[in-house]
Coordinates of C-alpha atoms in Angstrom, one line a residue:
Chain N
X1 CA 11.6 1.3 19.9
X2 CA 13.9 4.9 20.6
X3 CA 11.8 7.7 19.6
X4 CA 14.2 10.7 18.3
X5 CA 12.9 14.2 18.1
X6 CA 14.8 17.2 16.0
X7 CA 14.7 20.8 16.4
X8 CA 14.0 23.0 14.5
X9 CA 12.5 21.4 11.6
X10 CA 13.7 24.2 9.4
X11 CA 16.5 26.9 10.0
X12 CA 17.4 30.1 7.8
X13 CA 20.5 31.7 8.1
X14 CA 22.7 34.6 7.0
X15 CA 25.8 33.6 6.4
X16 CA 28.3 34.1 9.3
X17 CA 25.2 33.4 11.9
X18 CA 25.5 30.5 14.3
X19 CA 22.9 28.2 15.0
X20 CA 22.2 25.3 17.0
X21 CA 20.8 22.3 16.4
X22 CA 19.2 19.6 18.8
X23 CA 18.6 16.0 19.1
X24 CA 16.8 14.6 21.9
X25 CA 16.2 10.3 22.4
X26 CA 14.2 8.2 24.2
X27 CA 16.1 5.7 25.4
X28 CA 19.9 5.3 26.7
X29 CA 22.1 4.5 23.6
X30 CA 25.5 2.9 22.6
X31 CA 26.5 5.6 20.3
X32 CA 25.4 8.4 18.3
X33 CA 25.8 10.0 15.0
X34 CA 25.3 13.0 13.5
X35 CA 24.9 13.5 9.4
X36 CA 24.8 16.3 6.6
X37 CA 22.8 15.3 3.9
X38 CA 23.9 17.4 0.7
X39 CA 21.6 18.6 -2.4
X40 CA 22.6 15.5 -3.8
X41 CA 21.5 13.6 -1.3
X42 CA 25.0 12.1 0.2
X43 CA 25.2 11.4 3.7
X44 CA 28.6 13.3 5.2
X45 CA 29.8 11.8 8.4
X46 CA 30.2 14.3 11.1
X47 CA 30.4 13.3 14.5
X48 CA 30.7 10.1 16.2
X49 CA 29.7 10.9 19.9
X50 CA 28.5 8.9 22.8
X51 CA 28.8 11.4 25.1
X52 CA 31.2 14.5 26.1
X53 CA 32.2 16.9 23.3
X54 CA 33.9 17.0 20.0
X55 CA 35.1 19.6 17.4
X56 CA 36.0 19.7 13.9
X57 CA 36.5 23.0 12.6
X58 CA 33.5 25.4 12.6
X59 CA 31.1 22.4 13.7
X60 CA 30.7 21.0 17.3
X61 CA 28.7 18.5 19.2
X62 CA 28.1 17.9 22.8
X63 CA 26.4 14.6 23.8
X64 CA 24.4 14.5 27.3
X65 CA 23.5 10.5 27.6
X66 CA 22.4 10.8 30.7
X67 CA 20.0 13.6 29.8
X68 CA 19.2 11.7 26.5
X69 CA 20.0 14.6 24.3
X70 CA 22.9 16.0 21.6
X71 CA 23.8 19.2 20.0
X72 CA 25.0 20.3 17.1
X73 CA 27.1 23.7 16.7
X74 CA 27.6 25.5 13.4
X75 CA 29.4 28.7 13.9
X76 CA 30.1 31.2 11.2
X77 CA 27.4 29.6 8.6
X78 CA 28.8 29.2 5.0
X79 CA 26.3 28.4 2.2
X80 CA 27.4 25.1 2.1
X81 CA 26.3 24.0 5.4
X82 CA 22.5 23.8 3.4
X83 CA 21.4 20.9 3.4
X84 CA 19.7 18.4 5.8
X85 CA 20.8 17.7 9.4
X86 CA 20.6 14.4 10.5
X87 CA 20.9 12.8 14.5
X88 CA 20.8 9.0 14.6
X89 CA 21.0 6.9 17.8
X90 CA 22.9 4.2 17.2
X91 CA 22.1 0.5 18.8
X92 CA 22.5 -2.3 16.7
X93 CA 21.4 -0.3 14.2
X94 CA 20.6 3.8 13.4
X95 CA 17.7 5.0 14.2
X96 CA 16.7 8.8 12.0
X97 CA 15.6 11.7 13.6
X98 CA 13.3 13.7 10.8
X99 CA 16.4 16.0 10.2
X100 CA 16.6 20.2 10.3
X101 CA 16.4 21.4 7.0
X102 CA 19.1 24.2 6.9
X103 CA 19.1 27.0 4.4
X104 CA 22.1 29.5 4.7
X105 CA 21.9 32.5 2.4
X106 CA 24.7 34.4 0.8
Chain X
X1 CA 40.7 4.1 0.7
X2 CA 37.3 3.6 -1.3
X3 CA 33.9 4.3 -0.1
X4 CA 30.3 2.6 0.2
X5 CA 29.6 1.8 -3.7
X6 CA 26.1 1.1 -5.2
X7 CA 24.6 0.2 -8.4
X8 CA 22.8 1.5 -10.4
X9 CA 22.6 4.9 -9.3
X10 CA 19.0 5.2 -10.8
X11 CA 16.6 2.5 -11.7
X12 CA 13.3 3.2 -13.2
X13 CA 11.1 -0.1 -13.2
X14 CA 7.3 -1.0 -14.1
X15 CA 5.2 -1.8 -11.2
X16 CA 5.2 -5.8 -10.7
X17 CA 8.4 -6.0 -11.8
X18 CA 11.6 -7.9 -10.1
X19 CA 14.8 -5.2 -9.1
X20 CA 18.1 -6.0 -7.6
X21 CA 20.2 -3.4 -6.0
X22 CA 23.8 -3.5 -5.3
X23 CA 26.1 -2.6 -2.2
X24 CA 29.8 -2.9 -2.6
X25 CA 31.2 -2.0 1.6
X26 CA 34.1 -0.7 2.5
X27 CA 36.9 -3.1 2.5
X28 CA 37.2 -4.9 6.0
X29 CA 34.1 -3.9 7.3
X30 CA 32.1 -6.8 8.9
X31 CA 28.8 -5.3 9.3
X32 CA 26.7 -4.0 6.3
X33 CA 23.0 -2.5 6.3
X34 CA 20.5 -1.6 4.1
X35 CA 18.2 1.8 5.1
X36 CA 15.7 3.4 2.9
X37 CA 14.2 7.2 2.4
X38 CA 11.0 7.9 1.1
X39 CA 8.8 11.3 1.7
X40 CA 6.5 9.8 3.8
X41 CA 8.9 7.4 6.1
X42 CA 12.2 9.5 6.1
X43 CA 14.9 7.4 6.9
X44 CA 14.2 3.7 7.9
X45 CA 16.4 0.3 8.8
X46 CA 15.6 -2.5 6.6
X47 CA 18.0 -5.3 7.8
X48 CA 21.7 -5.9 9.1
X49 CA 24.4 -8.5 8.2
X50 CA 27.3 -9.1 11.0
X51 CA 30.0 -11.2 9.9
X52 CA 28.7 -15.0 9.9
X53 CA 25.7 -14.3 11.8
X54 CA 21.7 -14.3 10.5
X55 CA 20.9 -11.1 9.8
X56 CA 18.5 -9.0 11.3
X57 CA 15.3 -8.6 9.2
X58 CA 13.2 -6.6 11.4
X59 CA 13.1 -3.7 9.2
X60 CA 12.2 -5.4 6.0
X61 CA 8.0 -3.9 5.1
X62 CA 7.2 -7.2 3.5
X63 CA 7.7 -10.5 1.8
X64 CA 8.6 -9.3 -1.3
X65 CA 11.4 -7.7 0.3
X66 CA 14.8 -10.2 0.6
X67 CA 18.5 -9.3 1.1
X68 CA 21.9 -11.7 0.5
X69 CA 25.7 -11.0 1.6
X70 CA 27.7 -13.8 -0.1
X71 CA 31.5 -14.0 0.7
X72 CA 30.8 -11.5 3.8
X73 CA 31.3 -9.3 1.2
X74 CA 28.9 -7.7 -1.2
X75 CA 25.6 -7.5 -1.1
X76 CA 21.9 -7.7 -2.8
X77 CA 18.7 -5.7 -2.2
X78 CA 15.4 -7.7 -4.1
X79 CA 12.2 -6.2 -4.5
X80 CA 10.0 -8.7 -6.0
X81 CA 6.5 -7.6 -7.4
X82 CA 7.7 -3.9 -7.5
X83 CA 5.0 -1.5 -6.0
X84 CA 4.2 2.3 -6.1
X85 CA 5.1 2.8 -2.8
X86 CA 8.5 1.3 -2.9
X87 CA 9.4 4.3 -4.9
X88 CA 12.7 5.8 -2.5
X89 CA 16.0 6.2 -2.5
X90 CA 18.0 2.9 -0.8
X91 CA 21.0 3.9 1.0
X92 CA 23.1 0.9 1.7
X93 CA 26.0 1.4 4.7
X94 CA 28.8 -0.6 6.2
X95 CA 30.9 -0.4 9.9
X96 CA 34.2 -2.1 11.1
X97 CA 31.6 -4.2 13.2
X98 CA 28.6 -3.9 15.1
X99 CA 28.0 -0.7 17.4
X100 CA 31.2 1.3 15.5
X101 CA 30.4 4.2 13.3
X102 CA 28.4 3.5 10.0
X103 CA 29.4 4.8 6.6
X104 CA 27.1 5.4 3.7
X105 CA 27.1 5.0 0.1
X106 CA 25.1 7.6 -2.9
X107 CA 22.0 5.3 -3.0
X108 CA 20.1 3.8 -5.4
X109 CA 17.0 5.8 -6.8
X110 CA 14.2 3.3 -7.2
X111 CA 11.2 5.0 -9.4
X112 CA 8.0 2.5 -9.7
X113 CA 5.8 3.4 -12.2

């Protein structure tokens, strides 16, 4: 099956840093998802993205099918970005990356 | 409109016991799945319902494992024989179909002691 890899594994901020996040696949894909998991353990839809670029708000992602990998912009970090950042290939069904574990301080 | 639902939010059961979890979808979505996340596995498929179609069961760990849809609606996680290991949280998730963007309930917290 799709292998996903995510990098970093862990990311510490200062609030109002940027960071970027990366997601790279194995194998062509329909579709692809990226998550926030909160402290309490919801996952937070944030893009939907097969390829190109979206934006909503301070967060961005840029999709590369072709290349087999996504990215995930956070510009001007607010402690409530923390959390856990999924990327999840999607065929028929999602497949999980391990996640970056995010930790911006105040 | 409303969310992914699940029920209940925590369950704490014996080891060898039977527990049924609950996934209410979002209204007029055709395709529902069941994932789990444990320490050691992160997040894994267990199996898919589309519409009318058989599911897809690939993900399920073992026999004691079994899920129903009924009305294309609504649907049940079992975990018969309860074990250590199935300690996780099960994250239940519904799409408009096939392929389009999933959705996620809270979870269920399953402890197995």
């Amino acid at each position: 099956g799709i292998q996903v890899e995510q990098s970093p594994p862990d990311l510490i901020l200062q609030e109002g840093a940027n960071s970027t996040l990366r997601c790279n696949f194995s194998d062509s894909v329909n579709n692809l998802q990226w998550f926030h998991q909160n402290p309490w353990g919801q996952l937070i839809n944030l893009f939907y993205i097969p390829s190109g670029t979206k934006q909503n708000g301070r967060l961005s992602a840029t999709t590369v099918a072709t290349e087999r990998y996504s990215l995930l912009y956070i510009s001007s970090s607010q402690t409530t970005d923390s959390g856990v950042y999924f990327c999840a290939p999607l065929g028929n069904k999602l497949v999980f990356g391990a996640g970056t574990i995010l930790r911006v301080k105040s | 409109g409303a969310g992914v639902s699940q029920s209940p939010s925590n369950k704490v059961t014996e080891k060898g016991k039977d527990v049924e979890l609950r996934c209410d979808p979002i209204s007029g979505h055709t395709a529902l799945y069941w994932y789990r996340q444990s320490l050691g596995q992160g997040l894994e498929f267990l199996i898919y319902f589309q519409g009318n179609s058989a599911p897809d069961k690939s993900g399920l760990p073992s026999d004691r494992f079994s899920a129903e849809r009924t009305g294309g609606s609504v649907s049940t996680l079992t975990i018969q024989r309860t074990q250590q290991e199935d300690s996780a949280v099960y994250l239940c998730a519904s799409s408009f179909a096939i392929l389009y963007e999933q959705y996620f309930g809270p979870g269920t917290r399953l402890t197995v002691t």
